Coordinates of C-alpha atoms and ligand atoms in Angstrom, one line a residue:
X184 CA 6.7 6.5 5.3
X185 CA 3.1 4.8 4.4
X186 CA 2.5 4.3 1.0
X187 CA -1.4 5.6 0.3
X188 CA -2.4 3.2 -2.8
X189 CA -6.0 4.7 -4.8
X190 CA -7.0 2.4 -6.9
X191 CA -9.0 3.1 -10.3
X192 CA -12.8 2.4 -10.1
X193 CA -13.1 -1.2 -11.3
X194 CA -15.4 0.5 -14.4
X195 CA -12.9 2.9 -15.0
X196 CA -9.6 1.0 -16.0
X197 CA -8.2 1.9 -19.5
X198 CA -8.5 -1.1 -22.5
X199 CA -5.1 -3.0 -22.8
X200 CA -3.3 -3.2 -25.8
X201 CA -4.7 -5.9 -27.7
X202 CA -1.7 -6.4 -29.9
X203 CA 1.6 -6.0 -28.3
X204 CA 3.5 -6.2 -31.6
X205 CA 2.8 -3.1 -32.0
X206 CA 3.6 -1.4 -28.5
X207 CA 5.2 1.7 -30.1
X208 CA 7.3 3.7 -27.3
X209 CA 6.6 5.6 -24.6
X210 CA 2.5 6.4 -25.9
X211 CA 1.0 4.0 -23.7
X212 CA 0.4 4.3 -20.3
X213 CA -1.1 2.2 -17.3
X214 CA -4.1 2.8 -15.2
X215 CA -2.0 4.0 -12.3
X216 CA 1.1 6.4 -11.1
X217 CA 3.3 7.0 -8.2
X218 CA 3.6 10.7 -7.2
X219 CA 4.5 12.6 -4.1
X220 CA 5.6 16.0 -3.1
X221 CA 8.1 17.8 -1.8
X222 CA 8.5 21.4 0.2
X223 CA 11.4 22.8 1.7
X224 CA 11.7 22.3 5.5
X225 CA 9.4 19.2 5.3
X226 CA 10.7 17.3 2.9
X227 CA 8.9 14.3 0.7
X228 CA 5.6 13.9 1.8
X229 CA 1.8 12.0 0.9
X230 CA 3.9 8.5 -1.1
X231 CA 0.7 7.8 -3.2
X232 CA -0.2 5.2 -5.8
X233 CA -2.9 7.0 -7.7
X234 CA -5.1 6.8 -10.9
X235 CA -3.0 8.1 -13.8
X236 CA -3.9 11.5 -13.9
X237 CA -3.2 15.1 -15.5
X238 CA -0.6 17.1 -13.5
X239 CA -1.9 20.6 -12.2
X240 CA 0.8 23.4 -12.7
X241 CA 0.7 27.1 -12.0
X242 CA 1.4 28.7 -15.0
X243 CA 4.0 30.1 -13.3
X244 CA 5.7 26.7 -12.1
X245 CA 9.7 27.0 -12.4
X246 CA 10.0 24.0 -14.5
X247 CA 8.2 26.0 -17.2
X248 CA 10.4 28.2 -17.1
X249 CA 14.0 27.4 -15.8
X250 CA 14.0 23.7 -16.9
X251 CA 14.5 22.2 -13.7
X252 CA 13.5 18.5 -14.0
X253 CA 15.5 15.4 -14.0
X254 CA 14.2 12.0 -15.2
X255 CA 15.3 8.5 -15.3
X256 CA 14.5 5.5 -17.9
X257 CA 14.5 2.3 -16.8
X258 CA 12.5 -1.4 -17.6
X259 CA 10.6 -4.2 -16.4
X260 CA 11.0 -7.4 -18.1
X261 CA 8.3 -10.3 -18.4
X262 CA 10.1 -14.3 -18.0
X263 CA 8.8 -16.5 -19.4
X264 CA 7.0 -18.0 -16.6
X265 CA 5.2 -14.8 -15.6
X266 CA 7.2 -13.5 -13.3
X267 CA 8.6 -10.0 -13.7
X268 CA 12.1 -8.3 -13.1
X269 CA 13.7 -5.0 -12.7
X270 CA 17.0 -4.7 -13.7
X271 CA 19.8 -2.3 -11.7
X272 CA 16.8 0.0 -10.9
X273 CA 18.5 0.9 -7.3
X274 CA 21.3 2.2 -10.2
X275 CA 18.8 4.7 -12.1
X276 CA 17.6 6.3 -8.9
X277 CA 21.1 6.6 -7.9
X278 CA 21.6 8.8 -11.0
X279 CA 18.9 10.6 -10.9
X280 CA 19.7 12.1 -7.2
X281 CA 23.2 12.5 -8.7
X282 CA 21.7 14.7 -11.9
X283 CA 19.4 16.1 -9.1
X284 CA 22.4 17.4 -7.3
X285 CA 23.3 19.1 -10.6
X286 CA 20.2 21.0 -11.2
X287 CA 19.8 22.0 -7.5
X288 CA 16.9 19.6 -6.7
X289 CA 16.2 17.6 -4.0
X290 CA 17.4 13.9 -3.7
X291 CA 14.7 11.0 -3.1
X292 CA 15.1 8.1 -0.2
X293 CA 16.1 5.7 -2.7
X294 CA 14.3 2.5 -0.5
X295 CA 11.0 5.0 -0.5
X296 CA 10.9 5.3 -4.0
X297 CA 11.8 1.3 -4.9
X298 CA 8.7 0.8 -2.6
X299 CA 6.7 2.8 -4.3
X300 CA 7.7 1.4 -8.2
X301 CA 7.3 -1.9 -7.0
X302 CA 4.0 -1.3 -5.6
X303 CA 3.0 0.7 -8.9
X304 CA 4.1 -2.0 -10.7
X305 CA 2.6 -5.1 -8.9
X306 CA -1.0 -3.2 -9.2
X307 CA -0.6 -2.6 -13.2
X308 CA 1.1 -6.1 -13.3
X309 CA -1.4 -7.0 -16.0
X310 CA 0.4 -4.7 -18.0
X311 CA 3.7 -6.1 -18.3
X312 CA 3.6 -7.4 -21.9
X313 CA 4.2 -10.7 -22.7
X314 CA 5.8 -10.8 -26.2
X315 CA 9.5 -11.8 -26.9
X316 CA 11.3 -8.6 -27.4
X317 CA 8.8 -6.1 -25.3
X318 CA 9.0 -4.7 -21.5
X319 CA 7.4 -2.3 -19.5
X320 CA 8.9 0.9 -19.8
X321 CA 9.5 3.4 -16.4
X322 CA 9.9 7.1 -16.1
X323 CA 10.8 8.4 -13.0
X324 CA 10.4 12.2 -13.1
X325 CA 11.4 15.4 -10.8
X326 CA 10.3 18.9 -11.4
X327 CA 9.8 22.3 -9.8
X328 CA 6.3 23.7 -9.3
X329 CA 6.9 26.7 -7.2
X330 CA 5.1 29.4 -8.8
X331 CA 7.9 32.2 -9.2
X332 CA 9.7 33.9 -12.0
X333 CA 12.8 34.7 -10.1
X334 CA 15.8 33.0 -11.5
X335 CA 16.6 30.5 -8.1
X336 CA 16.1 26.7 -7.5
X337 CA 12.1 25.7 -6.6
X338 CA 10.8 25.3 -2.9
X339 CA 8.4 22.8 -4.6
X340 CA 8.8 19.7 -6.2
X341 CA 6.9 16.6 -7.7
X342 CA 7.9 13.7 -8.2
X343 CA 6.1 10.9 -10.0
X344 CA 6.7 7.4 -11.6
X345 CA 4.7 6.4 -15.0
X346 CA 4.6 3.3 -16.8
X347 CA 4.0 1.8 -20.0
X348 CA 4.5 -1.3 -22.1
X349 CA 6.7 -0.8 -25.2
X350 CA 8.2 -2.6 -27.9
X351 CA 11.6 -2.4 -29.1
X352 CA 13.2 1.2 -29.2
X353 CA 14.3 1.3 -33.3
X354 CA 12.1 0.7 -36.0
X355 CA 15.0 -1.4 -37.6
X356 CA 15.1 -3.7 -34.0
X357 CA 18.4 -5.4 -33.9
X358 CA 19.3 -3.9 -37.4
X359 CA 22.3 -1.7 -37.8
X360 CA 21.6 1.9 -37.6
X361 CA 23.1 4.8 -39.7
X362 CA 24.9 7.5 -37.5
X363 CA 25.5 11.4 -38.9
X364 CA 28.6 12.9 -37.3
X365 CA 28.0 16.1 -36.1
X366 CA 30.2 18.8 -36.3
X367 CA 28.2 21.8 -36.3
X368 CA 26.2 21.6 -32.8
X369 CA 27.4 20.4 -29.9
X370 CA 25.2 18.4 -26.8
X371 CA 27.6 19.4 -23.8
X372 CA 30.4 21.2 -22.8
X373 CA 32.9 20.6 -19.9
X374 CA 31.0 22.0 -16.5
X375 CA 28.2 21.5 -18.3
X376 CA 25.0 19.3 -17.8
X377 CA 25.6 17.0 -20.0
X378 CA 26.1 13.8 -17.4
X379 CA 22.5 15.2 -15.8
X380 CA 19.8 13.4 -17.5
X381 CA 17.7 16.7 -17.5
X382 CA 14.9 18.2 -20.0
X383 CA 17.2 20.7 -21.1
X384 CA 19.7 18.3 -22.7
X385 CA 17.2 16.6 -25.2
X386 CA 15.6 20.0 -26.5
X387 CA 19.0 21.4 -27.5
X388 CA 19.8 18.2 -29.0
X389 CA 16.8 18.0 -31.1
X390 CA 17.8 20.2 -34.2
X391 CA 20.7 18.3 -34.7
X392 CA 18.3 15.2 -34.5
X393 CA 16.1 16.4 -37.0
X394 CA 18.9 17.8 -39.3
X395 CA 20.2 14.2 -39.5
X396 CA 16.9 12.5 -40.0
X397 CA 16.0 14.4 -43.2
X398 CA 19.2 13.0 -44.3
X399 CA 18.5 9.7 -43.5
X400 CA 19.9 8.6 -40.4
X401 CA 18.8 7.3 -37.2
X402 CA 21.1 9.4 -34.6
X403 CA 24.2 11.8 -34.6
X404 CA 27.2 11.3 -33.2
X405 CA 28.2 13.7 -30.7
X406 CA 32.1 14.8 -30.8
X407 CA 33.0 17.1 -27.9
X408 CA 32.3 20.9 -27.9
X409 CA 35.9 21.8 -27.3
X410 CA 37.6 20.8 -30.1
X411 CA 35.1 18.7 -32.0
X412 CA 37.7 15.9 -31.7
X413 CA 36.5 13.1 -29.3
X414 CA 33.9 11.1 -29.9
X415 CA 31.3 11.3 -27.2
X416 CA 27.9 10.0 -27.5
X417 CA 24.7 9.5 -29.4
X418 CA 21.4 10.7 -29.0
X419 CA 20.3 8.5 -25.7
X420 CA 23.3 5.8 -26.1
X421 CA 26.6 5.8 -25.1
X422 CA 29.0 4.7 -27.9
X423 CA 31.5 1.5 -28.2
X424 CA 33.7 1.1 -30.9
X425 CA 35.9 -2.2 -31.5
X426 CA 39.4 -1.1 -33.1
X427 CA 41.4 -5.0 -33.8
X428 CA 40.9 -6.5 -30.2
X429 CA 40.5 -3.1 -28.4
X430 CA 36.4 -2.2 -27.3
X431 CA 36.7 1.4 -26.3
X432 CA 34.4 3.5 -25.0
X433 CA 34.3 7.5 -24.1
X434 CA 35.7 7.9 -20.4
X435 CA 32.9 9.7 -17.7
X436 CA 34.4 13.2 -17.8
X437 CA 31.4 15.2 -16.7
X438 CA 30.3 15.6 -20.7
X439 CA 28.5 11.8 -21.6
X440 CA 25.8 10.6 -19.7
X441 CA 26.7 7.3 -17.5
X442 CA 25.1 5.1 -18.8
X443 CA 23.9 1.6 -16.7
X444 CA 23.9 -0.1 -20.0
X445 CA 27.6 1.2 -20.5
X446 CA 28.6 0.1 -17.4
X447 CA 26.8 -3.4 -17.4
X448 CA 28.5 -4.1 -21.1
X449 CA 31.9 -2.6 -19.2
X450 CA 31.2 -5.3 -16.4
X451 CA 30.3 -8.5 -18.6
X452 CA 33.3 -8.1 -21.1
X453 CA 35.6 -7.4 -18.3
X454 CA 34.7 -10.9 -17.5
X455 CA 34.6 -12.2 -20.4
X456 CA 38.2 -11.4 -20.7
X457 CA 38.1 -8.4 -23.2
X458 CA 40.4 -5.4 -23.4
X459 CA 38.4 -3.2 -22.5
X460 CA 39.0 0.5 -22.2
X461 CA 37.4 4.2 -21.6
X462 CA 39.8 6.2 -23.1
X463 CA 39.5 9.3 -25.4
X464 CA 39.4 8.4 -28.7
X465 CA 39.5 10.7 -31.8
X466 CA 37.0 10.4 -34.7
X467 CA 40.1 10.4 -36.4
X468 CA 41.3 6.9 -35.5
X469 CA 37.6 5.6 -35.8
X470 CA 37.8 7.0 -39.4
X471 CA 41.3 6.0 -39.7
X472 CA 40.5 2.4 -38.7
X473 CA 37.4 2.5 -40.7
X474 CA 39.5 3.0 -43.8
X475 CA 42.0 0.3 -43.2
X476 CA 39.7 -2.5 -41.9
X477 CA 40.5 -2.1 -38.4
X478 CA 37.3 -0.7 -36.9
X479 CA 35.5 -4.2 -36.2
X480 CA 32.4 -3.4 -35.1
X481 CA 30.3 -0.1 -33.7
X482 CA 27.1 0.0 -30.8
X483 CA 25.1 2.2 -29.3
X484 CA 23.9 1.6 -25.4
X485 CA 20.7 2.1 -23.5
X486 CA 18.1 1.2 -21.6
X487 CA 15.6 1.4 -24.5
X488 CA 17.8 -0.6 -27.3
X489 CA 20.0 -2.6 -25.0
X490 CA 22.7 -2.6 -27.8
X491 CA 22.2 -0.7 -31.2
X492 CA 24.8 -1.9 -33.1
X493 CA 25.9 0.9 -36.1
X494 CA 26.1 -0.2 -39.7
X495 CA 27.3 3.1 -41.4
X496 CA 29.2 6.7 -39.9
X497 CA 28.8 9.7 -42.2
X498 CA 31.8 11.9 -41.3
X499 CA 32.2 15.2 -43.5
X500 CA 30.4 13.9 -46.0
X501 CA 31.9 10.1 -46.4
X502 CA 30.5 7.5 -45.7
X503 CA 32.0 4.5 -43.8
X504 CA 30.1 1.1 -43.5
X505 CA 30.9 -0.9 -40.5
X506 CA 30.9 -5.0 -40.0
X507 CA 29.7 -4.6 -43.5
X508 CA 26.7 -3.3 -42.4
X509 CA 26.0 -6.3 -40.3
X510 CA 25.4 -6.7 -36.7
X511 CA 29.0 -7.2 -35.6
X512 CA 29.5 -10.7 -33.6
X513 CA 30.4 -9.4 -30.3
X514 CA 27.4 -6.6 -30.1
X515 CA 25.0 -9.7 -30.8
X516 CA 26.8 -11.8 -27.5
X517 CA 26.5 -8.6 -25.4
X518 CA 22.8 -8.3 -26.4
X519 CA 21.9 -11.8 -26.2
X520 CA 23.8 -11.7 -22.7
X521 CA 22.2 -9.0 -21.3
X522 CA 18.5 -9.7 -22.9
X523 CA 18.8 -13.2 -20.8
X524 CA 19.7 -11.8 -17.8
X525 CA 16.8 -9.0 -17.9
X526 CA 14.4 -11.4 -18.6
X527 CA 15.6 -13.7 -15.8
X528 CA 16.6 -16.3 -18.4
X529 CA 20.3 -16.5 -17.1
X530 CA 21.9 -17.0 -13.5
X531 CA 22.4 -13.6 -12.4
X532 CA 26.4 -13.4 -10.8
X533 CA 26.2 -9.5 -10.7
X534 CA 23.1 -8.6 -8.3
X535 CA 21.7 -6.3 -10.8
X536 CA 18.4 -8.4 -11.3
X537 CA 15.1 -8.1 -9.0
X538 CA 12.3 -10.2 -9.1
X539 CA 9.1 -8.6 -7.9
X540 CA 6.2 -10.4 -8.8
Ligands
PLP1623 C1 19.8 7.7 -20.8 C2 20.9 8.0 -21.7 C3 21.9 7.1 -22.0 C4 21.8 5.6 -21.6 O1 21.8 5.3 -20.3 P1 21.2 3.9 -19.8 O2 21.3 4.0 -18.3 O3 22.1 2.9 -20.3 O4 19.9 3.8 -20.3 C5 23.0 7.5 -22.7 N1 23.1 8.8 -23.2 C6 22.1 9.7 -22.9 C7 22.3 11.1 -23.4 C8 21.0 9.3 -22.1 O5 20.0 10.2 -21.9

């Protein structure tokens, strides 16, 4: 399928940052977007690069309503020479027709939509900051416009790519962040949506979320729904936790959301040699090994913070610091591992790296 690219008027392109150490996330946006459509019995059609632009929605549109959307976050990286990469992004497409199968949405042609990021990307190029630390930020997004209040999956869908430069995720960058245990709400229960990454997930996380921030801390800690036992994930970061030699992580049983970042870090220390496991694993024997000096070190996972390493857990109202609130010594390798192979600084041995431009 053709690609239609619009460009901006030449008068009409939006100011650049000036000062990209102060990106923020996920406020800024470039001069231009992918979109197309879809309709049952015809399938995706019009592929368009086109001025960023305002949606148009029925009121009645069935994402307003019923939630169906799924999105994916992914980056662009700058090296140092110019040129720009996309890491695993075949990998977040993947996912999202896997959380689209979930929700009863329509799956995208996975070479279509590459083709249509890497052309949105190489027109906004310019964009792409340049400062150690920063990327270009990608949402890939999926909803249903039919207009209709019957409870029933969409006839109608958009689908659209936007992009934006960003700095680093956490205010406190590569410093440890404080984690809340929660034990009161839950993200996802088994059958669930919880390995979709789907609208619906974040707003009934968010009270949790806010709960925790009044208290001080950056994320909670999800344990899972059945019997508040298991540790699952954070907010948008899947959760590693070193116990002696042992880096453990929570196995993909339908609740946690598979992360890339989780699987790359699963991949690298598998080579580096590490015992590695995704097993169940209590809050318990975290706050067990905690307590007797056994818990080494703690990180978070994701696209946007590449590795969050966790300085303090507040469980029932103790707290326990971790690494001494340090970043631990193997969360700093993995990040300085993966950060040089994003930003094309590293011989890539996996295939996960793309350069486009
Ligand atoms: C996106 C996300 C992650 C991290 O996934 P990555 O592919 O590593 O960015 C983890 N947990 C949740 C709930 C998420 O939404």
């Amino acid at each position: 399928m053709e690609i239609r690219i619009q460009r901006r008027e030449p008068g009409q392109l939006k100011p650049k940052p000036v000062d990209e150490a102060h990106l923020g996330f996920g406020t800024i946006f470039t001069d231009h977007m992918f979109v197309m459509d879809y309709q049952e019995g015809r399938g995706w059609f019009d592929p368009r690069v086109v001025p960023y632009q305002n949606l148009s929605l029925d009121p009645a549109a069935m994402v307003l309503h019923y939630g169906q959307e799924v999105f994916e976050g992914l980056k662009a990286y700058r090296g140092k020479g110019g040129e720009i990469y996309l890491f695993r992004a075949e990998d977040n497409f993947r996912r999202m027709n896997r959380s689209a199968d979930r929700l009863c949405m329509p799956h995208v042609d996975i070479d279509l939509v590459m083709e249509g990021l890497k052309e949105l990307i190489i027109l906004d190029q310019d964009w792409v900051p340049r400062t150690k630390g920063t990327s270009l930020y990608i949402r890939p997004t999926m909803l249903a416009t039919e207009p209709h209040l019957g409870v029933r999956p969409s006839k109608t869908y958009i689908f659209y790519i936007i992009i934006g430069p960003v700095a680093a995720y956490y205010k406190e960058g590569l410093n440890p962040v404080k984690i809340w245990v929660e034990t009161e709400f839950v993200r996802a229960a088994p059958g669930g949506t919880g390995e979709a990454k789907t609208s619906g997930n974040y707003a009934a996380s968010l009270l949790a979320a806010e709960k925790a921030k009044e208290k001080g801390f950056t994320q909670v800690l999800w344990l899972d729904a059945v019997e508040r036992k298991y540790v699952e994930e954070v907010g948008t970061m899947n959760m590693f936790f070193v116990i002696d030699d042992e880096v453990i992580t929570a196995p993909l049983t339908g609740t946690i959301l598979p992360g890339i970042t989780r699987d790359s870090v699963l991949h690298i220390l598998k080579d580096w040699g590490a015992k590695v496991s995704e097993r169940s694993l209590t809050i318990d024997e975290v706050i067990s090994a905690a307590e007797n000096g056994r818990l080494k070190e703690a990180f978070g996972t994701g696209t946007a913070a590449v590795i969050s390493p966790v300085g303090q857990i507040t469980y029932k109202g103790k707290d326990y610091v971790i690494a001494g609130g340090q970043m631990g010594e193997l969360s700093e390798k993995l990040y300085n591992e993966i950060v040089a192979l994003q930003y094309g600084e590293k011989e890539d041995p996996y295939g996960w790296v793309e350069r486009i431009v």
